[in-house]
């Protein structure tokens, strides 16, 4: 996720900014940059790669610097390179902007501004802010009003810091949806996206809220709403240590990433759900819509958790899009000379966009004439670059080796693709609107699950010493059973297997006795009655049943040993809710067993070898 630090005051800001960027590295980034103000002139240095590379690219003779802003970028629009790195400038190199978040209507703003003569250098959404401020200053005459007027025109999310040679005595910061705080020092003020960047210099901070703007000077700061009403800010003391701050106060990155899911789901949907027309808009697939409309067959290929997302995608696309779908492990696909016909569409799902087998599958699919589209998290990754189109999931950097938030965002993107294709193939606008609404409701429902984890922790305590766990699901939740089992084995080293619930009687049932915990995913969908029968089969053999059920479920209560309740949604979105308690269950079991949750033995985050 992008990081922001800015500083104005008596001390030389450059070492402070570079040090702050180092401390933001844990968030994940692909490029970094800095804007410095000295003798009323702006100088900007930016570099793809590490902060250390940025540091060496800055000439040693930087004197009389009075203020600066700096940024680590995690690409969302435009590949990671020097030009797309922040800060971005206006046409006259007088206004520098750094930005976290996504400007949804940047394309329309850019087109308008280009029509008015503005020159754009990068492919980013951020650059429009610099040019909009430049435009607004013509009317307002002052920087603060210009920033306010510019921000009124943008849709989406932002945490920004603005530095200008026109008014060198200030940094302007504003927030909507992306966190920002102000650090109060002695004869200096800071702005940062998280406290880790500045706690070495001050522990006194004021938090900006959405819709607020701050003007930082060397010896003062003031805050207003974006509508120009004054607000008083309380200054708080940050007491937690730096390691804690990096993990957002959570014990592990994996837990942080699980808890982030309401927000990451919102980010995956942002600007893409067209509620009023009951459709989805995915700009990365816009040019290939005819290919998608006419295809007779879809192949989804991936590895690990991404492959499980692909399995859910198969169920979705076949039910709503009425297209035959095959899902295959990338490692198998690449070597078995797959039959691919012209017009076939291949989706490659990969969080990292670098998995060697998935990349090889992409190349094989292209070689055989298929249209190959990536569904990736890391912008500018190899799979994203080599695909002929695709969709970014916008889940932000995932640091825990076991994938969590990327999985739910992959499912959101697959739902959006399904909706788009289904609408092309006859799904009514009314049905489309219901799906859109169900999608938009998901983040709040995930929040409900995350608010009450007491039962999950109690189950984890009971299961922490078992040797095997069986996970069962049907229909859309069969892949969830696979993913729940994968999470447990990856991080707790307990053997776990996922199975389609009805298949249990063709094998795993032989294992069931009073020592065998069986996690059953049993939402009230079209397979509900059948899965109750499967639970009864487990109970008849004295197995321990942990059931994931809907909030209003009454039938399973008397059968199961433990119940975890989740809100209801439409069938095909239920995996996005049902996986959350299973991620938490695996997490708590692993912690109780003393395992290294973020870096499990023998596993790698990005498997770039065969
Ligand atoms: C590794 C990771 C898994 C991930 C898989 C595929 O095995 O540990 O969490 O699901 O790779 O990675 P990708 O980046 O292609 O989604």
Coordinates of C-alpha atoms and ligand atoms in Angstrom, one line a residue:
X1 CA 0.0 0.0 0.0
X2 CA 1.3 3.5 -0.7
X3 CA 3.0 5.5 2.0
X4 CA 3.1 9.2 2.7
X5 CA 5.5 11.4 4.7
X6 CA 5.9 15.1 4.6
X7 CA 7.9 17.5 6.8
X8 CA 8.2 21.3 7.3
X9 CA 10.4 22.9 9.9
X10 CA 13.8 23.8 11.2
X11 CA 15.5 20.4 10.6
X12 CA 16.7 19.4 7.2
X13 CA 13.7 17.4 5.9
X14 CA 15.6 15.2 3.4
X15 CA 17.1 12.6 5.9
X16 CA 13.8 12.6 7.8
X17 CA 11.8 11.9 4.6
X18 CA 14.2 9.1 3.5
X19 CA 14.1 7.6 7.0
X20 CA 10.3 7.8 7.0
X21 CA 10.1 6.1 3.6
X22 CA 12.3 3.3 4.9
X23 CA 9.9 2.8 7.8
X24 CA 7.0 2.6 5.4
X25 CA 8.7 -0.1 3.4
X26 CA 6.8 -2.9 5.3
X27 CA 3.6 -1.8 3.6
X28 CA 5.0 -3.0 0.3
X29 CA 5.8 -0.7 -2.6
X30 CA 7.3 -0.7 -6.1
X31 CA 8.8 2.8 -6.4
X32 CA 9.5 5.9 -4.3
X33 CA 10.0 9.6 -4.7
X34 CA 10.5 12.9 -3.0
X35 CA 9.7 16.6 -3.7
X36 CA 12.0 19.2 -1.9
X37 CA 11.5 22.9 -1.6
X38 CA 14.7 25.0 -1.3
X39 CA 15.1 28.7 -2.1
X40 CA 11.5 28.7 -3.2
X41 CA 12.1 26.1 -6.0
X42 CA 10.7 22.6 -6.2
X43 CA 13.0 19.6 -7.0
X44 CA 11.6 16.2 -7.5
X45 CA 13.5 12.9 -7.5
X46 CA 11.7 9.6 -8.2
X47 CA 12.8 6.0 -8.8
X48 CA 11.3 2.6 -9.5
X49 CA 12.6 0.1 -7.0
X50 CA 13.8 0.5 -3.5
X51 CA 14.1 3.6 -1.2
X52 CA 17.9 2.9 -1.2
X53 CA 17.9 3.4 -5.0
X54 CA 16.0 6.7 -4.6
X55 CA 18.6 7.8 -1.9
X56 CA 21.5 7.2 -4.3
X57 CA 19.8 9.0 -7.1
X58 CA 19.6 12.3 -5.1
X59 CA 22.6 14.6 -5.6
X60 CA 24.5 15.3 -2.4
X61 CA 24.3 19.0 -2.8
X62 CA 20.8 19.7 -1.5
X63 CA 20.9 22.9 0.5
X64 CA 18.5 25.1 2.4
X65 CA 15.7 22.7 2.2
X66 CA 12.7 24.0 4.2
X67 CA 10.0 21.5 3.4
X68 CA 9.5 18.2 1.6
X69 CA 7.0 15.4 0.8
X70 CA 7.8 11.8 0.0
X71 CA 6.0 8.7 -1.1
X72 CA 6.3 5.0 -1.6
X73 CA 4.0 3.8 -4.4
X74 CA 2.1 0.6 -4.8
X75 CA 0.9 0.8 -8.4
X76 CA -2.8 1.0 -9.2
X77 CA -2.8 2.9 -12.5
X78 CA 0.2 2.6 -14.7
X79 CA 3.1 0.2 -14.3
X80 CA 5.8 0.8 -11.7
X81 CA 8.4 3.0 -13.3
X82 CA 10.2 6.3 -12.6
X83 CA 7.6 8.4 -14.3
X84 CA 4.6 6.9 -12.6
X85 CA 6.3 7.2 -9.2
X86 CA 5.0 10.1 -7.0
X87 CA 5.3 13.1 -6.5
X88 CA 3.4 14.4 -9.6
X89 CA 3.7 17.9 -10.8
X90 CA 1.5 20.5 -12.6
X91 CA 2.6 21.9 -16.0
X92 CA 4.8 24.6 -14.5
X93 CA 6.5 22.4 -12.0
X94 CA 5.2 24.6 -9.2
X95 CA 2.8 22.2 -7.4
X96 CA 3.8 18.7 -6.3
X97 CA 1.3 16.1 -5.1
X98 CA 1.6 12.7 -3.4
X99 CA -1.5 10.5 -3.1
X100 CA -2.7 7.3 -1.6
X101 CA -6.0 5.9 -2.9
X102 CA -7.7 5.8 -6.2
X103 CA -9.3 8.6 -8.2
X104 CA -12.2 6.9 -10.0
X105 CA -13.1 9.7 -12.4
X106 CA -9.5 10.5 -13.4
X107 CA -10.0 9.6 -17.0
X108 CA -12.8 12.2 -17.5
X109 CA -10.8 14.9 -15.6
X110 CA -7.7 14.2 -17.6
X111 CA -9.5 14.3 -21.0
X112 CA -11.0 17.7 -20.0
X113 CA -7.7 19.1 -18.7
X114 CA -5.8 17.9 -21.8
X115 CA -8.5 19.6 -23.9
X116 CA -7.6 22.8 -22.0
X117 CA -3.9 22.4 -22.8
X118 CA -2.5 20.6 -19.7
X119 CA 0.4 18.2 -20.5
X120 CA 0.4 14.9 -18.7
X121 CA 3.5 12.8 -18.2
X122 CA 2.4 9.7 -16.3
X123 CA -0.3 7.1 -16.6
X124 CA -1.4 7.6 -13.0
X125 CA -4.7 8.8 -11.6
X126 CA -2.8 11.0 -9.2
X127 CA -1.4 13.4 -11.8
X128 CA -4.9 14.9 -12.4
X129 CA -4.9 16.3 -8.9
X130 CA -1.7 18.4 -9.6
X131 CA -3.2 19.8 -12.8
X132 CA -6.6 20.4 -11.2
X133 CA -5.0 22.4 -8.4
X134 CA -3.0 24.4 -11.1
X135 CA -6.3 25.1 -12.8
X136 CA -8.2 26.1 -9.7
X137 CA -5.4 28.4 -8.5
X138 CA -6.2 30.6 -11.5
X139 CA -9.6 31.3 -9.9
X140 CA -8.9 31.1 -6.2
X141 CA -5.5 32.8 -6.0
X142 CA -4.4 30.8 -3.0
X143 CA -3.2 27.2 -2.7
X144 CA -5.5 26.0 0.1
X145 CA -8.7 27.1 -1.7
X146 CA -7.4 25.6 -4.9
X147 CA -6.8 22.3 -3.2
X148 CA -10.3 22.4 -1.7
X149 CA -11.9 23.2 -5.1
X150 CA -9.9 20.5 -6.9
X151 CA -10.9 17.9 -4.3
X152 CA -14.5 18.7 -4.8
X153 CA -14.2 17.5 -8.4
X154 CA -12.6 14.1 -7.7
X155 CA -14.5 10.9 -7.0
X156 CA -12.8 8.1 -5.1
X157 CA -10.4 7.9 -2.2
X158 CA -7.4 10.0 -1.3
X159 CA -4.9 10.9 1.3
X160 CA -2.8 13.6 -0.2
X161 CA 0.0 16.0 0.6
X162 CA 0.7 19.0 -1.6
X163 CA 3.8 21.2 -1.7
X164 CA 4.1 24.3 -3.8
X165 CA 6.8 26.9 -4.6
X166 CA 4.0 29.4 -4.9
X167 CA 3.4 29.2 -1.1
X168 CA 6.6 27.7 0.3
X169 CA 5.7 28.1 3.9
X170 CA 3.1 25.3 4.0
X171 CA 2.2 21.7 3.2
X172 CA -1.4 21.0 2.6
X173 CA -2.9 17.6 3.5
X174 CA -6.4 16.2 2.9
X175 CA -8.1 12.9 3.5
X176 CA -11.0 10.9 2.2
X177 CA -10.9 7.2 2.7
X178 CA -7.0 6.9 3.0
X179 CA -5.6 7.5 6.5
X180 CA -3.5 10.5 7.3
X181 CA -2.1 12.0 10.5
X182 CA -0.3 15.1 11.5
X183 CA 2.8 15.0 13.6
X184 CA 3.4 17.9 16.0
X185 CA 7.0 18.6 16.7
X186 CA 9.0 21.5 18.1
X187 CA 9.3 24.1 15.3
X188 CA 8.3 21.4 12.8
X189 CA 5.2 19.6 11.6
X190 CA 4.8 16.3 9.8
X191 CA 2.2 14.5 7.8
X192 CA 2.1 10.8 7.4
X193 CA -0.1 7.9 6.3
X194 CA 0.9 6.0 9.4
X195 CA 2.6 6.8 12.6
X196 CA 5.5 4.4 11.9
X197 CA 6.9 7.0 9.5
X198 CA 7.3 9.7 12.1
X199 CA 7.4 8.3 15.7
X200 CA 11.1 8.7 15.7
X201 CA 10.6 12.5 15.5
X202 CA 7.4 13.0 17.5
X203 CA 4.8 11.0 19.3
X204 CA 2.3 13.8 19.3
X205 CA -0.2 13.3 16.5
X206 CA -3.6 14.5 15.4
X207 CA -5.7 12.2 13.1
X208 CA -7.4 13.7 10.1
X209 CA -10.9 12.4 9.4
X210 CA -12.6 12.0 6.0
X211 CA -13.5 15.3 4.4
X212 CA -10.8 17.2 6.3
X213 CA -8.0 19.3 5.1
X214 CA -4.9 20.5 7.1
X215 CA -2.5 23.3 6.5
X216 CA 0.9 22.6 8.1
X217 CA 3.4 25.3 8.8
X218 CA 6.8 25.2 10.6
X219 CA 5.2 26.4 13.9
X220 CA 1.5 25.7 13.6
X221 CA -1.2 23.6 11.9
X222 CA -4.8 24.2 11.3
X223 CA -7.6 21.9 10.1
X224 CA -10.8 22.6 8.3
X225 CA -13.5 20.7 6.5
X226 CA -13.4 20.5 2.8
X227 CA -16.3 23.0 2.9
X228 CA -14.0 25.5 4.7
X229 CA -15.4 25.2 8.3
X230 CA -12.8 25.4 11.1
X231 CA -12.3 22.3 13.2
X232 CA -10.3 21.8 16.4
X233 CA -8.1 18.8 16.5
X234 CA -7.0 17.0 19.6
X235 CA -3.4 16.0 19.8
X236 CA -2.8 12.4 21.0
X237 CA 0.2 10.6 22.3
X238 CA 1.2 7.5 20.3
X239 CA 2.4 5.0 22.8
X240 CA 2.7 1.7 20.9
X241 CA 6.1 0.6 19.5
X242 CA 7.1 0.7 15.9
X243 CA 6.8 -3.0 15.2
X244 CA 3.2 -2.9 16.5
X245 CA 2.4 0.2 14.3
X246 CA 3.7 -1.6 11.2
X247 CA 1.2 -4.4 11.8
X248 CA -1.5 -1.8 12.5
X249 CA -1.6 -2.9 16.2
X250 CA -2.2 -6.6 15.2
X251 CA 0.0 -9.3 16.3
X252 CA 0.6 -10.6 12.8
X253 CA 0.3 -9.4 9.2
X254 CA -2.1 -12.3 8.5
X255 CA -4.5 -11.1 11.1
X256 CA -4.2 -7.5 9.9
X257 CA -4.9 -8.7 6.4
X258 CA -7.9 -10.7 7.5
X259 CA -9.3 -7.7 9.4
X260 CA -8.7 -5.4 6.4
X261 CA -11.1 -7.3 4.2
X262 CA -14.1 -4.9 4.5
X263 CA -11.9 -2.2 3.1
X264 CA -10.1 -4.4 0.5
X265 CA -13.4 -5.6 -0.8
X266 CA -14.6 -2.0 -1.2
X267 CA -11.4 -1.2 -3.0
X268 CA -11.9 -4.2 -5.4
X269 CA -15.4 -2.9 -6.3
X270 CA -14.7 0.8 -6.3
X271 CA -16.1 2.4 -9.5
X272 CA -16.8 -1.0 -11.0
X273 CA -20.4 -1.7 -9.7
X274 CA -23.0 0.0 -11.8
X275 CA -26.0 -0.3 -9.5
X276 CA -28.4 1.9 -11.5
X277 CA -28.0 -0.3 -14.6
X278 CA -27.4 -3.6 -12.8
X279 CA -24.0 -4.2 -14.5
X280 CA -20.3 -4.1 -13.9
X281 CA -17.6 -2.0 -15.6
X282 CA -14.0 -3.4 -15.7
X283 CA -11.9 -1.1 -17.8
X284 CA -9.2 -3.7 -18.3
X285 CA -11.7 -5.9 -20.2
X286 CA -13.6 -3.1 -22.0
X287 CA -11.7 -3.5 -25.2
X288 CA -12.2 -7.3 -25.3
X289 CA -15.9 -7.4 -24.6
X290 CA -16.8 -8.9 -28.0
X291 CA -14.3 -11.7 -27.3
X292 CA -15.9 -12.4 -24.0
X293 CA -19.4 -12.2 -25.5
X294 CA -18.6 -14.7 -28.3
X295 CA -16.5 -17.2 -26.5
X296 CA -17.7 -20.8 -26.4
X297 CA -15.4 -21.8 -23.6
X298 CA -13.5 -20.4 -20.7
X299 CA -10.4 -21.9 -19.0
X300 CA -9.3 -20.7 -15.6
X301 CA -5.8 -21.6 -14.5
X302 CA -3.9 -20.7 -11.3
X303 CA -2.1 -22.2 -8.3
X304 CA -2.9 -22.5 -4.6
X305 CA -5.4 -20.2 -3.2
X306 CA -5.9 -18.5 -6.5
X307 CA -6.9 -21.9 -8.0
X308 CA -9.6 -22.2 -5.3
X309 CA -10.9 -18.8 -6.3
X310 CA -10.9 -20.1 -9.9
X311 CA -13.1 -23.0 -8.9
X312 CA -15.7 -20.7 -7.4
X313 CA -15.4 -18.7 -10.7
X314 CA -16.3 -21.8 -12.6
X315 CA -19.5 -22.3 -10.7
X316 CA -20.4 -18.6 -11.1
X317 CA -19.7 -18.3 -14.8
X318 CA -21.5 -21.5 -15.7
X319 CA -24.6 -20.7 -13.6
X320 CA -25.0 -17.0 -14.7
X321 CA -22.9 -16.7 -17.9
X322 CA -24.0 -20.2 -19.3
X323 CA -20.5 -20.7 -20.6
X324 CA -18.6 -24.0 -20.2
X325 CA -15.7 -23.4 -17.8
X326 CA -12.7 -25.6 -17.0
X327 CA -10.4 -24.9 -14.1
X328 CA -7.0 -26.4 -14.1
X329 CA -3.8 -26.2 -12.0
X330 CA -1.3 -24.1 -14.0
X331 CA 1.4 -26.7 -13.4
X332 CA -0.8 -29.3 -15.1
X333 CA -2.1 -27.1 -17.9
X334 CA 1.3 -26.0 -19.1
X335 CA 2.6 -29.6 -19.6
X336 CA -0.2 -31.6 -21.0
X337 CA -0.6 -30.0 -24.4
X338 CA -4.0 -28.6 -23.6
X339 CA -6.6 -28.5 -26.4
X340 CA -7.3 -24.8 -27.1
X341 CA -9.4 -23.5 -29.9
X342 CA -9.4 -20.1 -31.4
X343 CA -11.9 -17.9 -29.5
X344 CA -11.2 -19.7 -26.2
X345 CA -10.7 -17.4 -23.3
X346 CA -8.1 -18.2 -20.6
X347 CA -8.2 -16.4 -17.2
X348 CA -4.9 -16.5 -15.2
X349 CA -5.4 -15.8 -11.6
X350 CA -2.4 -14.8 -9.5
X351 CA -2.1 -12.6 -6.5
X352 CA 1.6 -11.9 -7.1
X353 CA 1.4 -12.1 -10.9
X354 CA 4.8 -13.8 -10.8
X355 CA 4.0 -17.5 -10.1
X356 CA 6.2 -19.5 -12.5
X357 CA 3.6 -22.1 -13.4
X358 CA 0.9 -19.6 -14.0
X359 CA 3.2 -17.5 -16.1
X360 CA 4.1 -20.5 -18.2
X361 CA 0.4 -21.4 -18.6
X362 CA -0.2 -17.8 -19.8
X363 CA 2.5 -18.2 -22.4
X364 CA 1.2 -21.6 -23.5
X365 CA -2.4 -20.3 -23.8
X366 CA -1.2 -17.3 -25.9
X367 CA 1.0 -19.5 -28.1
X368 CA -2.1 -21.7 -28.9
X369 CA -4.2 -18.7 -29.9
X370 CA -6.4 -18.2 -26.9
X371 CA -7.3 -14.8 -25.6
X372 CA -5.4 -14.6 -22.2
X373 CA -6.5 -12.3 -19.4
X374 CA -4.9 -11.8 -16.0
X375 CA -6.6 -11.3 -12.7
X376 CA -3.7 -10.1 -10.5
X377 CA -3.0 -8.0 -7.4
X378 CA 0.4 -6.7 -8.2
X379 CA 0.2 -4.0 -10.8
X380 CA 2.8 -4.3 -13.5
X381 CA 3.7 -7.9 -12.6
X382 CA 4.8 -10.2 -15.4
X383 CA 1.4 -11.9 -15.8
X384 CA -0.4 -8.6 -15.8
X385 CA 2.0 -7.2 -18.4
X386 CA 2.0 -10.3 -20.7
X387 CA -1.8 -10.7 -20.6
X388 CA -3.9 -9.3 -23.4
X389 CA -6.3 -7.6 -20.9
X390 CA -7.3 -8.2 -17.4
X391 CA -8.4 -6.9 -14.0
X392 CA -6.5 -5.8 -11.0
X393 CA -8.0 -6.9 -7.7
X394 CA -6.7 -3.9 -5.7
X395 CA -6.4 -5.8 -2.4
X396 CA -3.2 -3.9 -1.6
X397 CA 0.1 -5.7 -0.7
X398 CA -0.4 -9.0 1.0
X399 CA 2.6 -9.8 3.3
X400 CA 1.4 -12.9 5.2
X401 CA 2.5 -15.9 3.2
X402 CA -1.0 -17.5 3.5
X403 CA -3.3 -15.6 1.2
X404 CA -6.4 -14.2 2.7
X405 CA -7.6 -10.8 1.5
X406 CA -6.4 -11.5 -2.0
X407 CA -8.7 -14.5 -2.1
X408 CA -11.9 -12.6 -1.3
X409 CA -10.9 -9.8 -3.7
X410 CA -10.3 -12.4 -6.4
X411 CA -13.8 -13.6 -5.8
X412 CA -15.2 -10.1 -6.0
X413 CA -13.5 -9.6 -9.4
X414 CA -14.7 -13.0 -10.6
X415 CA -18.3 -12.0 -9.6
X416 CA -17.9 -8.7 -11.5
X417 CA -16.7 -10.6 -14.6
X418 CA -19.6 -13.0 -14.2
X419 CA -22.1 -10.2 -13.9
X420 CA -20.7 -8.4 -17.0
X421 CA -20.8 -11.6 -19.1
X422 CA -24.3 -12.6 -17.7
X423 CA -25.7 -9.2 -18.7
X424 CA -24.3 -9.7 -22.2
X425 CA -26.0 -13.0 -22.4
X426 CA -29.4 -12.1 -21.3
X427 CA -29.5 -11.5 -17.5
X428 CA -32.1 -8.9 -16.9
X429 CA -31.2 -5.4 -15.5
X430 CA -33.4 -6.2 -12.4
X431 CA -31.4 -9.4 -11.6
X432 CA -28.2 -7.4 -12.3
X433 CA -29.3 -4.8 -9.8
X434 CA -29.9 -7.4 -7.1
X435 CA -26.4 -8.8 -7.6
X436 CA -24.9 -5.3 -7.5
X437 CA -26.7 -4.5 -4.2
X438 CA -25.6 -7.8 -2.8
X439 CA -22.0 -7.0 -3.7
X440 CA -22.1 -3.6 -2.2
X441 CA -23.5 -5.0 1.0
X442 CA -20.7 -7.5 1.4
X443 CA -18.1 -5.3 3.3
X444 CA -20.6 -4.5 6.1
X445 CA -21.4 -8.2 6.4
X446 CA -17.7 -9.1 6.6
X447 CA -17.4 -6.5 9.3
X448 CA -20.2 -8.2 11.3
X449 CA -18.3 -11.5 11.1
X450 CA -15.0 -9.8 12.2
X451 CA -16.7 -8.1 15.1
X452 CA -17.5 -11.3 16.9
X453 CA -14.7 -13.8 17.0
X454 CA -15.1 -15.2 20.5
X455 CA -16.7 -18.5 19.4
X456 CA -14.0 -19.0 16.8
X457 CA -11.2 -18.5 19.4
X458 CA -13.0 -21.0 21.7
X459 CA -13.2 -23.6 18.9
X460 CA -9.5 -23.0 18.1
X461 CA -8.6 -23.7 21.7
X462 CA -10.5 -27.0 21.5
X463 CA -8.9 -28.0 18.1
X464 CA -5.4 -26.9 18.7
X465 CA -4.0 -30.3 19.5
X466 CA -5.8 -32.4 16.9
X467 CA -3.9 -34.2 14.1
X468 CA -6.5 -34.0 11.3
X469 CA -9.5 -31.9 10.3
X470 CA -11.9 -32.6 7.5
X471 CA -13.7 -29.6 5.7
X472 CA -16.9 -30.2 3.8
X473 CA -18.9 -28.0 1.5
X474 CA -21.2 -28.3 -1.5
X475 CA -21.7 -26.2 -4.6
X476 CA -20.2 -22.8 -4.3
X477 CA -18.8 -23.7 -0.9
X478 CA -16.9 -26.8 -2.0
X479 CA -14.0 -24.7 -3.0
X480 CA -14.3 -22.9 0.3
X481 CA -13.8 -26.2 2.1
X482 CA -10.6 -26.7 0.0
X483 CA -9.4 -23.2 0.9
X484 CA -10.3 -23.6 4.6
X485 CA -8.3 -26.8 4.7
X486 CA -5.4 -25.2 2.9
X487 CA -5.3 -22.3 5.3
X488 CA -5.1 -24.7 8.3
X489 CA -2.4 -26.9 6.9
X490 CA -0.3 -24.0 5.6
X491 CA 0.0 -22.2 8.9
X492 CA -0.7 -24.8 11.7
X493 CA 0.9 -27.9 10.1
X494 CA -2.3 -29.9 11.0
X495 CA -3.3 -32.2 8.3
X496 CA -6.5 -31.0 6.7
X497 CA -8.5 -32.1 3.7
X498 CA -11.3 -30.4 1.9
X499 CA -14.0 -32.5 0.3
X500 CA -17.3 -32.1 -1.5
X501 CA -19.7 -33.1 1.3
X502 CA -21.4 -35.9 -0.6
X503 CA -18.1 -37.4 -1.6
X504 CA -17.3 -38.0 2.0
X505 CA -19.1 -41.3 1.9
X506 CA -16.8 -42.5 -0.8
X507 CA -13.7 -42.5 1.4
X508 CA -13.1 -40.0 4.2
X509 CA -16.1 -41.3 6.2
X510 CA -13.8 -44.2 7.1
X511 CA -11.7 -41.7 9.2
X512 CA -14.6 -40.3 11.2
X513 CA -14.7 -41.2 14.9
X514 CA -15.0 -39.2 18.1
X515 CA -11.6 -37.6 17.5
X516 CA -12.3 -36.3 14.1
X517 CA -13.3 -32.6 13.8
X518 CA -15.4 -31.9 10.7
X519 CA -15.9 -28.3 9.6
X520 CA -19.1 -28.1 7.5
X521 CA -20.0 -25.0 5.5
X522 CA -23.8 -25.1 5.5
X523 CA -25.4 -21.8 4.3
X524 CA -29.1 -21.8 3.4
X525 CA -28.6 -22.3 -0.3
X526 CA -29.9 -24.8 -2.8
X527 CA -27.8 -27.6 -1.2
X528 CA -28.9 -26.9 2.3
X529 CA -31.1 -30.0 2.9
X530 CA -28.5 -32.2 1.4
X531 CA -25.7 -30.9 3.6
X532 CA -27.9 -31.5 6.7
X533 CA -27.9 -35.1 5.7
X534 CA -24.1 -35.1 5.5
X535 CA -23.9 -33.6 9.0
X536 CA -26.1 -36.4 10.2
X537 CA -23.8 -38.9 8.6
X538 CA -20.8 -37.4 10.5
X539 CA -22.8 -37.2 13.8
X540 CA -23.9 -40.9 13.5
X541 CA -20.1 -41.8 13.6
X542 CA -19.5 -39.4 16.6
X543 CA -17.5 -36.9 14.6
X544 CA -17.1 -33.4 16.1
X545 CA -19.1 -31.0 13.8
X546 CA -18.2 -27.3 13.5
X547 CA -20.8 -25.8 11.3
X548 CA -20.7 -22.4 9.4
X549 CA -24.4 -21.5 9.2
X550 CA -26.5 -18.4 8.4
X551 CA -27.6 -16.0 11.2
X552 CA -31.2 -17.3 11.0
X553 CA -30.4 -21.0 11.0
X554 CA -32.3 -23.2 13.4
X555 CA -32.1 -26.7 12.0
X556 CA -28.3 -27.3 12.4
X557 CA -28.2 -26.0 16.0
X558 CA -29.2 -29.3 17.6
X559 CA -26.8 -31.3 15.3
X560 CA -23.6 -29.4 15.5
X561 CA -21.1 -29.3 18.4
X562 CA -20.2 -25.7 17.5
X563 CA -21.9 -23.1 15.3
X564 CA -20.3 -20.1 13.6
X565 CA -23.0 -17.7 12.3
X566 CA -22.5 -15.6 9.2
X567 CA -24.9 -13.2 7.5
X568 CA -26.8 -14.3 4.5
X569 CA -26.1 -13.2 0.9
X570 CA -26.9 -14.5 -2.6
X571 CA -25.7 -18.0 -3.2
X572 CA -22.8 -17.2 -5.4
X573 CA -21.3 -14.6 -3.1
X574 CA -21.5 -16.7 0.0
X575 CA -17.9 -18.0 -0.3
X576 CA -16.7 -14.4 0.3
X577 CA -18.4 -14.5 3.7
X578 CA -17.9 -18.2 4.6
X579 CA -14.2 -18.2 4.2
X580 CA -13.7 -15.4 6.8
X581 CA -14.3 -17.6 9.9
X582 CA -12.2 -20.3 8.4
X583 CA -9.3 -17.9 7.9
X584 CA -9.7 -16.8 11.5
X585 CA -10.0 -20.4 12.8
X586 CA -6.7 -21.4 11.0
X587 CA -5.0 -18.3 12.3
X588 CA -6.0 -18.8 16.0
X589 CA -5.2 -22.5 15.9
X590 CA -1.7 -21.7 14.5
X591 CA -1.1 -19.0 17.1
X592 CA -2.1 -21.3 19.9
X593 CA 0.3 -23.9 18.6
X594 CA 3.1 -21.3 18.6
X595 CA 3.6 -21.4 14.8
X596 CA 5.2 -18.7 12.7
X597 CA 1.9 -17.5 11.2
X598 CA 3.3 -15.0 8.7
X599 CA 6.1 -17.1 7.4
X600 CA 5.2 -20.8 7.7
X601 CA 8.0 -23.3 7.2
X602 CA 8.8 -24.3 3.7
X603 CA 6.4 -21.9 2.0
X604 CA 7.1 -18.9 -0.1
X605 CA 4.8 -15.9 -0.9
X606 CA 5.7 -15.9 -4.5
X607 CA 6.8 -19.1 -6.1
X608 CA 8.9 -18.1 -9.0
X609 CA 10.4 -21.6 -9.6
X610 CA 8.6 -24.6 -11.1
Ligands
LIG1 C1 2.1 -19.7 -3.0 C2 1.5 -18.9 -1.8 C3 0.0 -19.1 -1.8 C4 -0.6 -18.7 -3.2 C5 0.1 -19.4 -4.3 C6 -0.2 -18.8 -5.7 O1 2.0 -21.1 -2.8 O2 2.0 -19.4 -0.6 O3 -0.6 -18.3 -0.8 O4 -1.9 -18.9 -3.2 O5 1.6 -19.3 -4.2 O6 0.3 -17.5 -5.7 P1 -0.2 -16.4 -6.7 O7 0.6 -15.2 -6.4 O8 0.0 -16.9 -8.1 O9 -1.7 -16.2 -6.4

